[in-house]
XYZ file of C-alpha atoms in Angstrom:
658
model
C 67.832 -53.546 37.152
C 66.776 -50.089 38.227
C 68.780 -48.505 35.426
C 67.180 -50.863 32.877
C 63.679 -50.054 34.109
C 64.070 -46.237 33.798
C 63.970 -46.071 29.896
C 61.027 -48.419 29.863
C 59.224 -46.320 32.466
C 59.934 -43.127 30.565
C 58.766 -44.748 27.332
C 55.504 -45.894 28.902
C 54.943 -42.508 30.541
C 55.563 -40.603 27.329
C 53.435 -43.062 25.397
C 50.564 -42.430 27.788
C 51.001 -38.688 27.408
C 50.984 -39.062 23.616
C 47.883 -41.270 23.622
C 46.065 -38.913 26.003
C 47.019 -35.960 23.779
C 45.654 -37.713 20.714
C 42.488 -38.773 22.547
C 41.801 -35.221 23.738
C 42.363 -33.741 20.301
C 40.391 -36.246 18.246
C 36.688 -35.449 18.098
C 33.904 -36.635 15.766
C 32.219 -33.981 13.623
C 29.652 -36.422 12.296
C 29.224 -40.170 11.964
C 31.973 -40.594 9.317
C 34.363 -37.721 10.065
C 36.932 -37.117 12.745
C 38.844 -33.882 13.290
C 42.261 -33.911 14.979
C 43.748 -30.701 16.388
C 47.418 -30.457 17.180
C 49.934 -27.859 18.195
C 53.624 -28.071 17.411
C 54.515 -28.263 21.123
C 52.362 -31.349 21.695
C 53.960 -33.232 18.816
C 57.555 -32.162 18.954
C 57.879 -33.527 22.505
C 57.377 -37.055 21.129
C 59.458 -36.879 17.943
C 62.374 -38.873 19.407
C 60.473 -42.144 19.477
C 60.945 -44.951 17.099
C 58.008 -44.303 14.759
C 58.887 -40.630 14.186
C 55.682 -40.284 12.241
C 52.159 -38.946 12.581
C 49.643 -41.511 11.367
C 45.925 -41.174 12.074
C 44.069 -43.849 10.199
C 40.579 -42.502 10.914
C 41.201 -38.726 10.819
C 39.414 -36.917 7.960
C 40.471 -33.376 8.820
C 43.826 -32.578 10.348
C 44.418 -29.149 11.921
C 47.915 -28.066 12.905
C 48.732 -24.763 14.605
C 52.377 -23.757 14.997
C 53.085 -22.400 18.480
C 56.872 -22.134 18.268
C 57.412 -21.125 14.609
C 58.343 -24.703 13.627
C 56.806 -27.350 11.426
C 58.623 -30.630 11.954
C 57.800 -32.115 8.576
C 59.888 -35.206 9.345
C 57.184 -36.500 11.678
C 54.530 -36.527 8.937
C 53.851 -39.829 7.214
C 52.383 -38.450 3.984
C 52.507 -41.797 2.201
C 50.084 -43.447 4.613
C 48.022 -40.314 5.289
C 44.232 -40.837 5.181
C 43.168 -37.241 5.877
C 41.431 -35.425 3.016
C 41.642 -31.995 4.671
C 44.642 -30.249 6.172
C 44.610 -26.903 7.986
C 47.931 -25.226 8.852
C 47.861 -22.081 10.948
C 50.243 -19.415 12.273
C 53.108 -19.829 9.813
C 55.704 -17.049 10.048
C 58.238 -16.138 7.400
C 60.988 -18.286 8.948
C 58.671 -21.285 8.875
C 57.963 -21.082 5.141
C 60.900 -23.379 4.254
C 59.473 -26.094 6.536
C 56.049 -25.575 4.941
C 57.495 -25.920 1.448
C 59.315 -29.137 2.428
C 56.135 -30.514 3.970
C 53.976 -29.696 0.937
C 56.644 -31.182 -1.360
C 55.862 -34.586 0.151
C 52.358 -34.506 -1.336
C 51.746 -35.655 -4.881
C 48.897 -36.699 -7.157
C 48.290 -39.878 -5.160
C 48.500 -38.499 -1.623
C 44.697 -38.311 -1.222
C 44.667 -34.804 0.274
C 41.878 -32.755 -1.330
C 41.532 -29.633 0.827
C 44.383 -27.447 2.048
C 43.935 -24.334 4.153
C 46.671 -21.942 5.273
C 45.767 -19.514 8.059
C 47.790 -16.501 9.161
C 50.809 -16.898 6.916
C 53.669 -14.461 6.280
C 55.757 -15.000 3.167
C 57.515 -13.362 0.249
C 55.984 -13.182 -3.215
C 58.586 -15.629 -4.534
C 57.851 -18.225 -1.842
C 54.125 -17.748 -2.301
C 54.492 -18.645 -5.968
C 56.591 -21.688 -4.985
C 53.885 -22.830 -2.549
C 51.201 -22.275 -5.150
C 53.190 -24.179 -7.792
C 53.791 -27.131 -5.482
C 50.124 -27.373 -4.532
C 49.159 -26.970 -8.199
C 50.671 -30.372 -9.044
C 49.281 -32.352 -6.095
C 45.961 -34.051 -5.445
C 44.649 -30.908 -3.727
C 41.414 -29.642 -5.335
C 40.490 -26.798 -2.980
C 43.193 -24.442 -1.750
C 42.291 -21.730 0.798
C 44.575 -18.987 2.095
C 43.322 -16.690 4.885
C 45.216 -13.815 6.508
C 48.304 -13.660 4.316
C 51.018 -10.995 4.506
C 53.227 -10.553 1.421
C 56.770 -9.273 1.913
C 59.603 -8.203 -0.455
C 59.335 -7.141 -4.060
C 56.678 -8.505 -6.362
C 58.396 -9.493 -9.585
C 57.418 -11.499 -12.610
C 57.480 -15.223 -11.914
C 57.084 -18.123 -14.294
C 54.261 -20.549 -13.566
C 53.365 -23.930 -14.993
C 49.561 -24.159 -15.262
C 49.434 -27.670 -16.756
C 48.544 -30.904 -15.039
C 46.600 -29.593 -12.062
C 43.859 -31.186 -9.974
C 42.858 -27.872 -8.443
C 39.282 -26.711 -8.901
C 39.029 -23.684 -6.626
C 41.422 -21.169 -5.094
C 40.319 -18.824 -2.308
C 42.565 -16.013 -1.084
C 41.120 -13.725 1.569
C 42.489 -10.794 3.553
C 45.852 -10.220 1.943
C 48.086 -7.340 2.987
C 50.918 -6.290 0.707
C 53.746 -4.438 2.378
C 55.323 -3.524 -0.951
C 54.309 -0.215 -2.489
C 56.110 -0.194 -5.832
C 55.634 -3.142 -8.142
C 54.225 -4.008 -11.546
C 50.503 -4.644 -11.291
C 50.592 -7.022 -14.243
C 53.134 -9.255 -12.491
C 50.636 -9.705 -9.664
C 47.393 -10.057 -11.625
C 48.759 -12.175 -14.511
C 49.430 -15.125 -12.196
C 45.729 -15.320 -11.296
C 44.089 -14.347 -14.597
C 45.794 -17.214 -16.487
C 44.746 -19.947 -14.073
C 42.883 -22.806 -15.737
C 40.673 -23.639 -12.756
C 36.912 -23.458 -12.243
C 36.645 -21.002 -9.352
C 38.786 -18.128 -8.099
C 38.133 -15.887 -5.082
C 40.323 -12.961 -4.075
C 38.609 -10.785 -1.494
C 39.497 -8.215 1.184
C 42.817 -7.677 -0.543
C 42.581 -4.131 -1.949
C 43.400 -5.151 -5.503
C 42.626 -2.371 -7.980
C 42.445 -4.329 -11.228
C 42.289 -7.763 -12.791
C 43.601 -8.661 -16.220
C 41.615 -10.356 -18.934
C 42.963 -13.865 -19.626
C 45.124 -14.164 -22.743
C 43.312 -17.349 -23.794
C 39.829 -18.727 -23.338
C 39.407 -19.091 -19.567
C 37.959 -22.064 -17.697
C 36.577 -19.857 -14.943
C 32.947 -20.564 -14.017
C 33.064 -18.612 -10.760
C 34.934 -15.386 -9.970
C 34.688 -13.399 -6.742
C 36.595 -10.162 -6.112
C 34.551 -8.726 -3.253
C 35.765 -5.948 -0.945
C 38.532 -4.676 -3.173
C 39.143 -1.473 -5.130
C 38.136 -2.552 -8.628
C 36.763 0.144 -10.951
C 34.515 0.221 -14.002
C 37.491 -0.649 -16.217
C 37.744 -4.237 -14.992
C 37.180 -6.802 -17.768
C 36.121 -4.107 -20.264
C 36.250 -5.581 -23.766
C 37.263 -8.979 -22.410
C 35.978 -11.826 -24.587
C 37.873 -14.685 -22.901
C 35.389 -15.267 -20.091
C 32.594 -16.776 -22.157
C 32.313 -19.772 -19.772
C 31.914 -17.617 -16.666
C 28.568 -18.176 -14.914
C 28.939 -16.280 -11.595
C 30.741 -12.961 -11.043
C 30.821 -11.285 -7.611
C 32.149 -7.718 -7.451
C 30.479 -6.437 -4.308
C 32.106 -3.753 -2.137
C 34.358 -2.255 -4.810
C 34.578 1.141 -6.538
C 32.205 0.552 -9.448
C 30.319 3.705 -10.460
C 28.654 3.649 -13.883
C 26.022 0.968 -14.311
C 26.147 1.321 -18.091
C 29.844 0.391 -18.137
C 29.228 -2.614 -15.919
C 26.535 -3.771 -18.338
C 28.997 -3.410 -21.235
C 31.528 -5.495 -19.282
C 29.053 -8.402 -19.179
C 28.038 -8.184 -22.831
C 30.739 -10.670 -23.932
C 30.353 -13.044 -20.988
C 28.007 -15.290 -22.900
C 27.332 -17.751 -20.064
C 26.985 -15.263 -17.190
C 23.884 -16.013 -15.096
C 24.635 -14.454 -11.689
C 26.124 -10.984 -11.139
C 26.570 -9.437 -7.687
C 27.641 -5.773 -7.820
C 26.115 -4.722 -4.524
C 27.653 -2.231 -2.072
C 29.336 -0.119 -4.725
C 28.846 3.493 -5.861
C 26.715 2.662 -8.882
C 24.378 5.170 -10.492
C 22.632 5.449 -13.841
C 21.961 8.699 -15.701
C 19.704 8.045 -18.663
C 20.341 11.537 -20.041
C 24.004 10.881 -20.804
C 24.538 9.724 -24.386
C 27.089 7.036 -23.521
C 24.848 5.552 -20.856
C 23.328 2.835 -22.980
C 23.055 -0.533 -21.295
C 24.118 -3.717 -23.067
C 23.607 -6.676 -20.783
C 24.423 -10.271 -21.580
C 21.315 -12.145 -22.658
C 21.672 -15.031 -20.168
C 21.809 -12.987 -16.926
C 19.184 -14.385 -14.549
C 20.221 -13.129 -11.085
C 21.336 -9.532 -10.519
C 22.197 -7.956 -7.169
C 22.276 -4.126 -7.276
C 21.621 -3.506 -3.584
C 23.281 -0.766 -1.507
C 24.212 1.574 -4.340
C 23.138 5.083 -5.412
C 20.531 4.039 -7.950
C 17.330 6.032 -8.522
C 14.116 5.501 -10.507
C 16.122 5.623 -13.737
C 17.671 2.205 -13.009
C 14.541 0.569 -14.452
C 15.715 1.831 -17.834
C 18.956 -0.151 -17.498
C 17.978 -3.674 -16.521
C 18.537 -6.944 -18.405
C 15.280 -8.264 -19.823
C 16.335 -11.818 -18.958
C 16.671 -11.175 -15.208
C 14.640 -13.481 -12.971
C 15.883 -12.456 -9.505
C 16.531 -8.739 -8.982
C 17.795 -7.160 -5.753
C 17.483 -3.351 -5.575
C 17.263 -2.899 -1.819
C 18.893 0.024 -0.030
C 18.991 2.481 -2.943
C 17.255 5.806 -3.629
C 14.243 4.628 -5.642
C 11.064 6.675 -5.156
C 8.732 5.096 -7.716
C 8.601 2.496 -10.458
C 8.235 4.402 -13.753
C 5.347 3.565 -16.076
C 7.329 3.715 -19.321
C 9.890 0.957 -18.828
C 10.693 -2.211 -20.717
C 8.609 -5.142 -19.572
C 10.640 -7.677 -17.589
C 8.679 -10.779 -18.492
C 11.126 -13.218 -16.872
C 11.275 -11.459 -13.480
C 10.067 -13.685 -10.640
C 11.643 -12.148 -7.515
C 12.022 -8.420 -6.841
C 13.556 -6.892 -3.715
C 13.030 -3.105 -3.343
C 13.296 -2.955 0.440
C 14.904 0.042 2.184
C 14.135 2.565 -0.561
C 11.883 5.637 -0.701
C 8.779 4.269 -2.397
C 5.521 5.935 -1.363
C 3.115 3.406 -2.856
C 2.996 -0.296 -3.485
C 4.025 -0.647 -7.146
C 1.936 -2.441 -9.714
C 3.105 -5.420 -11.735
C 2.114 -4.244 -15.194
C 5.771 -4.539 -16.270
C 6.509 -7.660 -14.188
C 3.532 -9.902 -14.885
C 5.418 -13.052 -13.919
C 6.416 -11.704 -10.517
C 6.003 -14.230 -7.692
C 7.969 -12.754 -4.752
C 8.043 -9.047 -3.854
C 9.916 -7.427 -0.955
C 9.031 -3.794 -0.257
C 9.819 -3.536 3.456
C 11.151 -0.372 5.119
C 9.939 2.114 2.509
C 7.506 5.014 2.808
C 4.510 3.138 1.412
C 1.185 4.682 2.419
C -1.204 2.802 0.134
C -1.044 0.319 -2.771
C -1.009 1.709 -6.302
C -4.260 1.718 -8.263
C -3.283 -1.234 -10.467
C -1.513 -3.386 -7.841
C -4.365 -5.836 -7.215
C -5.292 -5.983 -10.882
C -1.788 -6.589 -12.231
C -0.131 -8.593 -9.424
C -2.231 -11.733 -9.631
C 0.728 -14.161 -9.664
C 2.418 -12.985 -6.470
C 2.791 -15.892 -4.042
C 4.563 -13.999 -1.260
C 4.718 -10.304 -0.402
C 7.013 -8.874 2.253
C 5.641 -5.381 2.860
C 5.900 -4.723 6.577
C 7.523 -1.836 8.444
C 5.947 0.837 6.249
C 4.028 3.941 7.455
C 0.644 2.727 6.217
C -2.211 5.211 5.903
C -5.256 3.296 7.054
C -7.970 4.373 4.636
C -10.294 2.817 2.093
C -7.408 2.266 -0.330
C -5.878 -0.170 2.170
C -8.955 -2.383 2.569
C -8.099 -4.552 -0.439
C -4.548 -4.934 0.852
C -5.860 -6.189 4.199
C -8.361 -8.459 2.457
C -5.485 -9.912 0.412
C -4.119 -11.635 3.518
C -7.558 -12.694 4.728
C -8.331 -14.346 1.400
C -4.913 -15.805 0.567
C -3.823 -16.843 4.068
C -0.047 -16.517 4.400
C 0.740 -14.481 1.309
C 1.901 -11.506 3.413
C 5.159 -12.400 5.123
C 5.494 -10.981 8.629
C 1.715 -10.604 9.083
C 0.362 -9.184 11.318
C 3.184 -7.867 13.556
C 4.998 -5.932 10.808
C 1.898 -4.255 9.373
C 0.838 -1.279 11.515
C -1.102 1.943 10.808
C 0.920 5.162 10.941
C -1.777 7.561 9.716
C -4.223 9.018 10.676
C -3.086 9.843 14.196
C -6.200 8.303 15.701
C -5.236 4.871 14.315
C -1.478 5.111 14.845
C -0.114 1.848 16.209
C -3.169 -0.180 15.173
C -2.334 -3.412 13.388
C -3.845 -3.678 9.941
C -5.673 -6.847 10.925
C -7.668 -4.778 13.440
C -8.428 -1.970 10.969
C -12.061 -2.115 9.817
C -14.099 0.039 7.409
C -17.598 -0.722 6.145
C -18.194 -1.678 2.554
C -20.505 1.287 2.094
C -17.913 3.849 3.217
C -15.315 2.568 0.745
C -17.309 1.331 -2.237
C -18.001 4.458 -4.278
C -20.151 2.615 -6.787
C -22.314 1.085 -4.076
C -22.581 4.448 -2.336
C -23.666 6.163 -5.564
C -26.236 3.440 -6.240
C -27.685 3.794 -2.746
C -27.747 7.596 -3.003
C -29.418 7.339 -6.392
C -32.004 4.857 -5.119
C -32.735 6.987 -2.054
C -33.019 10.083 -4.239
C -35.436 8.333 -6.590
C -37.490 7.079 -3.639
C -37.600 10.566 -2.101
C -38.589 12.093 -5.424
C -41.287 9.481 -5.961
C -42.635 9.830 -2.407
C -42.523 13.622 -2.612
C -44.260 13.570 -5.965
C -46.927 11.242 -4.625
C -47.477 13.439 -1.570
C -47.575 16.536 -3.730
C -50.196 14.954 -5.934
C -52.146 13.421 -3.078
C -52.245 16.592 -0.985
C -52.270 18.925 -3.971
C -49.113 20.680 -2.749
C -48.631 22.478 -6.052
C -52.080 23.958 -5.729
C -51.256 25.289 -2.278
C -47.980 26.716 -3.522
C -49.841 28.391 -6.333
C -52.348 29.842 -3.867
C -49.567 31.061 -1.623
C -47.990 32.778 -4.600
C -51.324 34.377 -5.479
C -51.844 35.518 -1.904
C -48.380 37.078 -1.780
C -48.734 38.787 -5.139
C -52.170 40.199 -4.202
C -50.887 41.504 -0.907
C -47.985 43.155 -2.680
C -50.210 44.836 -5.248
C -52.551 46.086 -2.544
C -49.630 47.531 -0.661
C -48.216 49.262 -3.752
C -51.508 50.502 -5.170
C -53.690 51.339 -2.134
C -51.613 51.593 1.015
C -54.414 53.537 2.654
C -56.620 50.408 2.440
C -54.355 48.754 4.960
C -55.470 51.316 7.518
C -59.218 50.935 6.772
C -61.561 49.294 9.272
C -63.540 46.089 8.725
C -66.588 46.727 6.475
C -68.541 43.461 6.753
C -69.707 41.196 9.481
C -69.305 38.124 7.350
C -68.218 36.850 3.965
C -70.292 33.931 2.720
C -68.690 31.170 0.686
C -70.997 28.675 -0.980
C -71.437 26.546 -4.056
C -73.539 27.984 -6.850
C -75.716 24.887 -6.584
C -76.608 25.906 -3.020
C -77.373 29.523 -3.986
C -81.137 29.112 -3.589
C -80.777 28.232 0.074
C -78.344 31.083 0.613
C -80.539 33.700 -1.110
C -83.890 32.433 0.186
C -82.968 31.516 3.720
C -79.505 32.640 4.858
C -79.379 36.232 3.569
C -82.985 37.216 4.522
C -82.526 35.926 8.064
C -79.179 37.668 8.581
C -79.690 41.000 6.859
C -82.639 42.661 8.585
C -83.998 46.019 7.707
C -82.166 47.570 10.607
C -78.819 46.847 8.887
C -77.297 45.430 12.039
C -75.436 42.758 10.051
C -73.626 43.472 6.801
C -72.977 40.435 4.541
C -70.367 40.257 1.753
C -71.438 38.262 -1.312
C -69.299 37.703 -4.375
C -72.062 38.583 -6.869
C -72.617 42.035 -5.349
C -69.364 42.952 -3.613
C -66.608 41.789 -6.016
C -64.955 44.803 -7.696
C -65.013 44.652 -11.493
C -61.564 44.694 -13.142
C -59.792 42.782 -10.421
C -59.006 39.126 -10.587
C -61.311 36.689 -8.846
C -58.602 35.634 -6.394
C -57.794 39.237 -5.560
C -61.504 39.913 -4.931
C -61.739 36.815 -2.711
C -58.762 37.956 -0.657
C -60.123 41.522 -0.349
C -63.543 40.333 0.807
C -62.064 37.937 3.372
C -59.716 40.658 4.607
C -62.609 43.183 5.029
C -64.927 40.701 6.714
C -64.869 39.944 10.413
C -66.148 36.412 9.876
C -66.153 33.927 7.008
C -69.185 31.681 6.711
C -68.798 28.469 4.726
C -71.945 26.647 3.620
C -70.784 23.041 3.510
C -72.408 20.417 1.351
C -71.392 17.796 -1.180
C -71.664 20.579 -3.768
C -69.174 22.723 -1.807
C -66.340 20.163 -1.962
C -66.821 19.877 -5.725
C -66.287 23.597 -6.296
C -62.790 24.879 -7.134
C -63.596 28.452 -6.078
C -64.962 27.299 -2.765
C -61.639 25.616 -2.186
C -59.810 28.896 -2.862
C -62.047 30.768 -0.467
C -61.578 28.141 2.261
C -57.820 28.216 1.821
C -57.523 32.003 2.125
C -59.880 32.118 5.085
C -57.910 29.396 6.770
C -54.703 31.310 6.044
C -56.156 34.399 7.704
C -57.201 32.268 10.661
C -53.598 31.328 11.363
C -51.880 34.560 10.276
C -54.052 36.735 12.518
C -54.706 34.180 15.256
C -58.430 35.045 15.036
C -61.565 32.958 15.466
C -63.094 34.051 12.147
C -64.431 30.816 10.645
C -68.072 29.746 10.862
C -69.012 26.382 9.384
C -72.602 25.595 8.391
C -73.259 22.007 7.435
C -76.129 22.302 5.001
C -76.071 18.610 4.055
C -74.018 15.745 5.460
C -70.784 15.126 3.464
C -69.593 11.491 3.197
C -65.844 11.186 3.789
C -65.262 9.489 0.466
C -66.652 12.528 -1.357
C -64.106 14.908 0.169
C -61.100 15.208 -2.206
C -57.593 14.697 -0.801
C -56.719 18.367 -1.204
C -59.558 19.234 1.219
C -57.538 17.856 4.125
C -57.826 21.301 5.774
C -61.615 20.983 5.684
C -61.387 17.549 7.283
C -59.175 18.961 9.990
C -61.527 21.898 10.610
C -64.614 19.703 10.859
C -62.786 17.378 13.238
C -61.541 20.125 15.557
C -64.063 22.980 15.324
C -67.763 23.183 16.236
C -70.022 23.678 13.255
C -73.742 24.565 12.889
C -75.850 21.904 11.261
C -78.947 23.030 9.296
C -81.919 21.208 10.883
C -84.525 19.600 8.706
C -87.322 20.286 11.215
C -88.800 23.770 10.900
C -89.347 23.920 14.601
C -85.614 24.086 15.110
C -84.904 26.790 12.540
C -85.421 29.592 15.022
C -82.781 28.227 17.369
C -80.381 27.773 14.402
C -80.712 31.444 13.343
C -80.325 32.627 16.896
C -77.073 30.694 17.331
C -75.716 31.928 13.985
C -76.512 35.590 14.736
C -74.929 35.271 18.156
C -71.784 33.890 16.535
C -71.656 36.676 13.941
C -72.579 39.536 16.286
C -69.408 41.171 17.518
C -70.403 44.881 17.728
C -68.513 45.571 14.529
C -68.057 49.337 13.850
C -69.210 49.873 10.306
C -67.402 52.282 8.003
C -69.331 55.085 6.351
C -67.789 54.045 3.048
C -70.013 51.082 2.252
C -69.579 49.071 -0.881
C -72.483 49.807 -3.165
C -73.663 47.261 -5.714
């Protein structure tokens, strides 16, 4: 009984181990998918049992990693397999025969759609056998990662008919054969009648043009060593829509454009991370792009401003980041279809306008040397919905106010606002975020500033003109000029007169209408027979031949006092005004107390003209003698006047004779 129980016990124990292994390796990836991971060691230990098969009814993706260089294909029940994805990893060269036998079990009805081989080492001949077997199964997507090719690469026949495959991806291939026919390698792939082909990180240097019209819609040969000669003159790829040639050895942009000219359906071209340049001065550098190209990636090349002369007019999404572009030229072909433009990581110094890209909606100009927007940016870029312009050395000045206002008005149009937008210049504002940068409207609006300056100037001119008219400024300037000219003539003609002594006690200024009072009362009472007081009168002391103003100045200069007979008639006399002005000028120039005011008749304020403001000031500040109407007071009046005039003046022997 004990001997009979031992097989049963072993069977139950091994069954538990198998179930636990399956349970630990089955995990849900979503509600309808399960992924099972196995290693060859965990399965081979249970291959002696009666089922001798691997059947997982609910597993969608099956991953198998060989740990001991074996694939026991006999344990796979391919007929009842429900997995649509199979991943086989770590397959050495001596395990290729097992792999081929396993794949031979699959057919058109097996249900497997995705096959991935990871880390495989094989010969070229066996690789073609594997590819041919998979070609005639139900597999639609075949991926090979980390493949090492051994032995000679020779021409192999291949049957391309009757395939379910849609896409083939081969990545990171190393070829340890140095001498072989390139055509034998490339012809296998170029003649494939599938939709998508990817061969990347494999150092291939060329790819042949298909001999017949190709079914390729998608081709990717990134990170290889392809040159400008690839697909030149090829007219068999007219169904191709996407071509990716990034990280190769492409150099001349004009040749790349010629390559696309016969790809009638090409819409997306990625030629980034190459060595591309464009020299518009070379005769052969004429660009001939396909007319359907809508998305073009030219980033990380050696392109300069001239690239804008070699762009497809149909392009809608253009990536030019990480090149050597300094400015967007003015004389370029208008790209009416362009909607997205990426010029980040270049050398632009100003935010470009959109005069040649009027349909532009998205613009990326980060990491340039932009100081201010261009003059026509805000006028021409009306359709931009999003602008990524941060991380530039902005010069915070008036030119940047509209750029800041763009975000305030649009709300969200500037991507990365406000953290990415910081002032770099001037030094006083360095580090200030643009949202905190403020300048007044007046300091930046030249038109407004000019209007205000003009208005202020007009107001000043009007006010000055009014004041000049009201205070008779021009008259005073004229009198000052006359005074200066007279003084100069006296100096040049009679310098000895400057050394002469005063000749008169007083000069009398009066209106001709008040002459009777002056001649009948003032003069007789001042000039006594003893000659103690000498009076200067214009009718007897003016020198013939000299101008009236010059005579007035001379008489005032030679008189110790100036007596002004004030009355309503006085303020109506122009000459009295002259005499008052010059006497007042002497008063201040010599700091003397030489003015005597006699108020003959009261003068109402409204009768005093505006230009007589000096007279108003004198009457308000200085004491004046008022002529009394009562005769009894006349004696006191004359006594006060004589006392004011009397100053012990030494009289010159050279008296003026009438």
